[in-house]
Short mmCIF file of C-alpha atoms and ligand atoms in Angstrom, two decimals:
data_model
loop_
_atom_site.label_atom_id
_atom_site.label_comp_id
_atom_site.label_asym_id
_atom_site.label_seq_id
_atom_site.Cartn_x
_atom_site.Cartn_y
_atom_site.Cartn_z
CA UNK V 17 -22.86 -120.85 72.27
CA UNK V 18 -23.88 -119.42 68.99
CA UNK V 19 -24.11 -115.90 67.69
CA UNK V 20 -26.90 -115.39 65.19
CA UNK V 21 -26.74 -112.24 63.10
CA UNK V 22 -30.24 -112.02 61.66
CA UNK V 23 -29.88 -111.08 58.01
CA UNK V 24 -33.61 -110.89 57.24
CA UNK V 25 -34.23 -107.97 54.83
CA UNK V 26 -36.76 -106.35 57.18
CA UNK V 27 -34.24 -106.43 60.02
CA UNK V 28 -31.48 -104.95 57.87
CA UNK V 29 -33.83 -102.26 56.56
CA UNK V 30 -35.06 -101.26 60.00
CA UNK V 31 -31.63 -101.19 61.66
CA UNK V 32 -30.46 -99.03 58.75
CA UNK V 33 -33.24 -96.54 59.50
CA UNK V 34 -32.24 -96.45 63.16
CA UNK V 35 -28.68 -95.40 62.29
CA UNK V 36 -29.88 -92.05 60.99
CA UNK V 37 -28.78 -89.57 63.67
CA UNK V 38 -31.70 -87.28 62.83
CA UNK V 39 -34.38 -89.94 63.39
CA UNK V 40 -37.00 -88.72 65.88
CA UNK V 41 -37.55 -90.45 69.22
CA UNK V 42 -40.97 -91.88 68.28
CA UNK V 43 -39.65 -93.57 65.14
CA UNK V 44 -36.53 -94.85 66.95
CA UNK V 45 -38.74 -96.43 69.63
CA UNK V 46 -41.10 -97.98 67.10
CA UNK V 47 -38.23 -99.51 65.14
CA UNK V 48 -36.63 -100.91 68.32
CA UNK V 49 -39.92 -102.66 69.10
CA UNK V 50 -40.39 -103.93 65.56
CA UNK V 51 -36.88 -105.41 65.40
CA UNK V 52 -37.44 -106.96 68.84
CA UNK V 53 -40.46 -108.79 67.39
CA UNK V 54 -38.42 -110.13 64.48
CA UNK V 55 -35.55 -111.21 66.78
CA UNK V 56 -38.03 -112.95 69.10
CA UNK V 57 -39.42 -114.88 66.15
CA UNK V 58 -35.91 -116.11 65.31
CA UNK V 59 -34.91 -116.85 68.91
CA UNK V 60 -37.99 -119.02 69.53
CA UNK V 61 -37.72 -121.13 66.36
CA UNK V 62 -36.80 -124.30 68.24
CA UNK V 63 -39.27 -123.99 71.15
CA UNK V 64 -40.83 -127.33 71.99
CA UNK V 65 -44.43 -128.14 71.07
CA UNK V 66 -46.80 -130.78 72.37
CA UNK V 67 -49.93 -132.28 70.88
CA UNK V 68 -53.31 -131.13 72.10
CA UNK V 69 -56.91 -131.16 71.02
CA UNK V 70 -59.36 -128.27 70.74
CA UNK V 71 -63.07 -128.14 69.96
CA UNK V 72 -63.16 -126.83 66.43
CA UNK V 73 -66.20 -125.57 64.55
CA UNK V 74 -66.66 -128.98 62.92
CA UNK V 75 -65.62 -131.15 65.89
CA UNK V 76 -62.38 -132.02 67.73
CA UNK V 77 -59.15 -130.82 66.06
CA UNK V 78 -55.68 -132.20 66.84
CA UNK V 79 -53.28 -129.29 67.08
CA UNK V 80 -50.11 -128.12 68.89
CA UNK V 81 -49.29 -125.91 71.84
CA UNK V 82 -46.06 -124.64 73.36
CA UNK V 83 -44.51 -127.05 75.85
CA UNK V 84 -41.48 -127.04 78.09
CA UNK V 85 -40.03 -124.22 80.12
CA UNK V 86 -41.92 -121.00 80.71
CA UNK V 87 -40.24 -117.80 79.57
CA UNK V 88 -39.08 -114.82 81.56
CA UNK V 89 -38.16 -111.73 79.57
CA UNK V 90 -35.25 -109.86 81.16
CA UNK V 91 -34.96 -106.22 80.05
CA UNK V 92 -31.72 -104.56 81.12
CA UNK V 93 -32.79 -101.08 82.24
CA UNK V 94 -33.00 -98.58 80.92
CA UNK V 95 -32.56 -99.20 77.23
CA UNK V 96 -33.89 -102.78 77.31
CA UNK V 97 -37.35 -101.41 78.04
CA UNK V 98 -37.37 -100.16 74.47
CA UNK V 99 -37.57 -103.75 73.22
CA UNK V 100 -39.98 -105.09 75.85
CA UNK V 101 -43.35 -104.43 74.19
CA UNK V 102 -42.11 -106.03 70.99
CA UNK V 103 -41.12 -109.25 72.77
CA UNK V 104 -44.32 -109.33 74.85
CA UNK V 105 -46.47 -108.89 71.76
CA UNK V 106 -45.33 -112.40 70.72
CA UNK V 107 -45.02 -113.94 74.21
CA UNK V 108 -47.81 -112.12 76.08
CA UNK V 109 -47.88 -114.41 79.12
CA UNK V 110 -44.15 -114.15 79.86
CA UNK V 111 -43.14 -112.90 83.30
CA UNK V 112 -40.76 -109.95 83.30
CA UNK V 113 -37.54 -109.90 85.37
CA UNK V 114 -36.14 -106.37 85.40
CA UNK V 115 -32.42 -105.82 85.92
CA UNK V 116 -30.99 -102.32 86.26
CA UNK V 117 -27.38 -102.04 85.15
CA UNK V 118 -25.64 -98.81 84.22
CA UNK V 119 -22.26 -98.58 82.59
CA UNK V 120 -19.85 -96.11 84.16
CA UNK V 121 -18.90 -94.00 81.15
CA UNK V 122 -15.39 -93.33 82.53
CA UNK V 123 -14.31 -96.82 83.58
CA UNK V 124 -16.81 -98.73 81.35
CA UNK V 125 -17.53 -100.96 84.39
CA UNK V 126 -21.10 -102.20 84.75
CA UNK V 127 -22.84 -101.36 88.05
CA UNK V 128 -26.06 -103.10 89.11
CA UNK V 129 -28.72 -100.93 90.77
CA UNK V 130 -31.90 -103.02 90.48
CA UNK V 131 -32.75 -106.71 90.58
CA UNK V 132 -36.42 -107.72 90.39
CA UNK V 133 -36.39 -111.32 89.23
CA UNK V 134 -39.32 -113.73 89.02
CA UNK V 135 -39.17 -116.95 91.04
CA UNK V 136 -38.40 -120.48 89.80
CA UNK V 137 -35.64 -119.28 87.50
CA UNK V 138 -34.26 -122.81 87.44
CA UNK V 139 -37.44 -123.85 85.59
CA UNK V 140 -37.55 -120.96 83.15
CA UNK V 141 -35.89 -119.97 79.96
CA UNK V 142 -34.65 -116.37 80.06
CA UNK V 143 -34.69 -113.96 77.14
CA UNK V 144 -32.39 -111.04 77.99
CA UNK V 145 -33.09 -107.89 75.98
CA UNK V 146 -30.76 -104.92 75.59
CA UNK V 147 -30.28 -102.89 72.40
CA UNK V 148 -26.50 -102.61 72.76
CA UNK V 149 -23.75 -105.17 73.42
CA UNK V 150 -20.59 -103.04 73.53
CA UNK V 151 -17.72 -104.14 75.84
CA UNK V 152 -19.93 -106.97 77.12
CA UNK V 153 -19.56 -105.99 80.79
CA UNK V 154 -23.29 -105.32 81.24
CA UNK V 155 -24.38 -108.56 79.60
CA UNK V 156 -21.88 -110.63 81.59
CA UNK V 157 -23.19 -109.08 84.83
CA UNK V 158 -26.78 -109.92 83.81
CA UNK V 159 -25.94 -113.52 82.88
CA UNK V 160 -23.92 -113.97 86.11
CA UNK V 161 -26.97 -112.80 88.06
CA UNK V 162 -29.42 -115.13 86.30
CA UNK V 163 -27.11 -118.13 86.60
CA UNK V 164 -26.57 -117.42 90.31
CA UNK V 165 -30.37 -117.76 90.68
CA UNK V 166 -30.33 -121.16 88.96
CA UNK V 167 -31.28 -120.15 85.42
CA UNK V 168 -29.70 -122.53 82.93
CA UNK V 169 -31.19 -121.60 79.59
CA UNK V 170 -30.47 -118.05 78.51
CA UNK V 171 -30.84 -116.34 75.14
CA UNK V 172 -29.98 -112.74 74.40
CA UNK V 173 -31.56 -110.32 71.94
CA UNK V 174 -29.62 -107.21 70.94
CA UNK V 175 -30.01 -104.68 68.16
CA UNK V 176 -26.31 -103.98 67.65
CA UNK V 177 -23.29 -105.90 68.94
CA UNK V 178 -19.56 -105.17 68.87
CA UNK V 179 -17.19 -108.04 67.99
CA UNK V 180 -15.09 -107.27 71.10
CA UNK V 181 -18.11 -107.61 73.39
CA UNK V 182 -19.29 -110.81 71.74
CA UNK V 183 -15.82 -112.34 72.24
CA UNK V 184 -15.79 -111.38 75.91
CA UNK V 185 -19.27 -112.81 76.55
CA UNK V 186 -18.43 -116.03 74.66
CA UNK V 187 -15.29 -116.61 76.69
CA UNK V 188 -17.09 -116.11 80.02
CA UNK V 189 -20.40 -117.81 79.10
CA UNK V 190 -19.88 -120.23 76.21
CA UNK V 191 -23.36 -121.76 76.62
CA UNK V 192 -25.37 -118.62 75.74
CA UNK V 193 -27.08 -117.88 72.42
CA UNK V 194 -27.09 -114.30 71.10
CA UNK V 195 -29.51 -113.08 68.43
CA UNK V 196 -28.51 -109.70 67.04
CA UNK V 197 -29.72 -107.51 64.21
CA UNK V 198 -26.15 -106.45 63.42
CA UNK V 199 -22.56 -107.26 64.32
CA UNK V 200 -20.88 -103.92 63.78
CA UNK V 201 -17.29 -103.02 63.07
CA UNK V 202 -15.64 -102.16 66.39
CA UNK V 203 -15.66 -100.14 69.61
CA UNK V 204 -14.21 -96.64 69.70
CA UNK V 205 -11.90 -95.37 72.47
CA UNK V 206 -14.93 -94.44 74.61
CA UNK V 207 -16.47 -97.92 74.37
CA UNK V 208 -19.14 -96.85 71.85
CA UNK V 209 -20.06 -99.12 68.97
CA UNK V 210 -18.96 -97.98 65.49
CA UNK V 211 -21.05 -97.30 63.48
CA UNK V 212 -23.65 -98.30 66.10
CA UNK V 213 -26.64 -96.20 67.09
CA UNK V 214 -25.07 -93.78 69.56
CA UNK V 215 -26.49 -93.93 73.09
CA UNK V 216 -29.52 -96.19 72.65
CA UNK V 217 -30.99 -95.41 76.09
CA UNK V 218 -30.91 -91.70 75.41
CA UNK V 219 -32.44 -92.15 71.97
CA UNK V 220 -35.27 -94.36 73.29
CA UNK V 221 -36.06 -92.09 76.24
CA UNK V 222 -35.50 -88.80 74.43
CA UNK V 223 -32.75 -87.72 76.83
CA UNK V 224 -30.08 -87.25 74.18
CA UNK V 225 -28.14 -84.00 74.56
CA UNK V 226 -28.18 -82.46 71.10
CA UNK V 227 -25.06 -80.54 70.07
CA UNK V 228 -25.90 -77.07 68.78
O1 PRP G 1572 -21.54 -103.76 76.78
P1 PRP G 1572 -21.33 -102.58 77.69
O2 PRP G 1572 -20.03 -101.89 77.43
O3 PRP G 1572 -21.52 -102.94 79.11
O4 PRP G 1572 -22.41 -101.48 77.28
C1 PRP G 1572 -23.71 -101.79 76.93
C2 PRP G 1572 -24.68 -101.19 77.89
O5 PRP G 1572 -24.64 -99.76 77.80
C3 PRP G 1572 -25.95 -99.27 77.57
O6 PRP G 1572 -26.62 -99.00 78.76
P2 PRP G 1572 -26.27 -97.74 79.69
O7 PRP G 1572 -25.25 -98.12 80.70
O8 PRP G 1572 -25.97 -96.56 78.83
O9 PRP G 1572 -27.61 -97.52 80.49
P3 PRP G 1572 -29.01 -96.95 80.00
O10 PRP G 1572 -29.72 -98.14 79.41
O11 PRP G 1572 -29.63 -96.48 81.26
O12 PRP G 1572 -28.78 -95.86 79.01
C4 PRP G 1572 -26.62 -100.39 76.83
O13 PRP G 1572 -28.01 -100.32 76.82
C5 PRP G 1572 -26.09 -101.61 77.51
O14 PRP G 1572 -26.82 -101.96 78.67
O1 URA G 1573 -22.53 -97.71 71.48
C1 URA G 1573 -23.03 -97.83 72.62
C2 URA G 1573 -22.33 -98.42 73.68
C3 URA G 1573 -22.94 -98.53 74.89
N1 URA G 1573 -24.19 -98.05 75.07
C4 URA G 1573 -24.88 -97.47 74.05
O2 URA G 1573 -26.03 -97.04 74.24
N2 URA G 1573 -24.27 -97.37 72.87
MG1 MG G 1574 -27.20 -95.31 77.95
#
């Protein structure tokens, strides 16, 4: 297991913009997608290549193509959808396995309400996407589900992660790699990440209740 906090200047700049509580929904969505692209680039650095040949303009050209396991992108609904287009813009042929998990805001327990996984998960590499890793309950439930279906190679992309949640995921699933734009300070007493982004799902879908 490794946790990769991506310190690229573009990532740090964009996550900084997202922290502004007054940022409009359109800009928040666009930034979530843009950071997802940058995280995907980092998380696929070591993908295997194989030699191939194409007909070039001046004759045959020896080149490379992706080899090895096919990818399934696994957005955790709802908020994970906000990163999906970004990931698919770099891996356009990936199959999508949607998992619906909602955190009970009183107990902070994760409850699964949807599971639409692609087949052959034992032959695929899964890229779970969810903007927020807070207590870790949601991510653990998602990884449990994928492993139960035979998936053995799992990477996770998050925008913001809490140290407490990372610790919990590491202790339950030490073989997973997490790529995050920021490891924040802590969780507050309601299980929200500080400083975090607030409720990422609400900000992506425009359902945030504004205080007057
Ligand atoms: O690490 P945890 O403590 O489990 O919390 C993180 C989860 O909470 C948020 O989803 P939420 O339950 O708010 O659902 P939503 O995407 O529908 O807003 C977030 O997108 C994660 O999935
Ligand atoms: O800070 C948090 C924690 C859980 N879910 C969110 O959307 N934000
Ligand atoms: Mg939410």
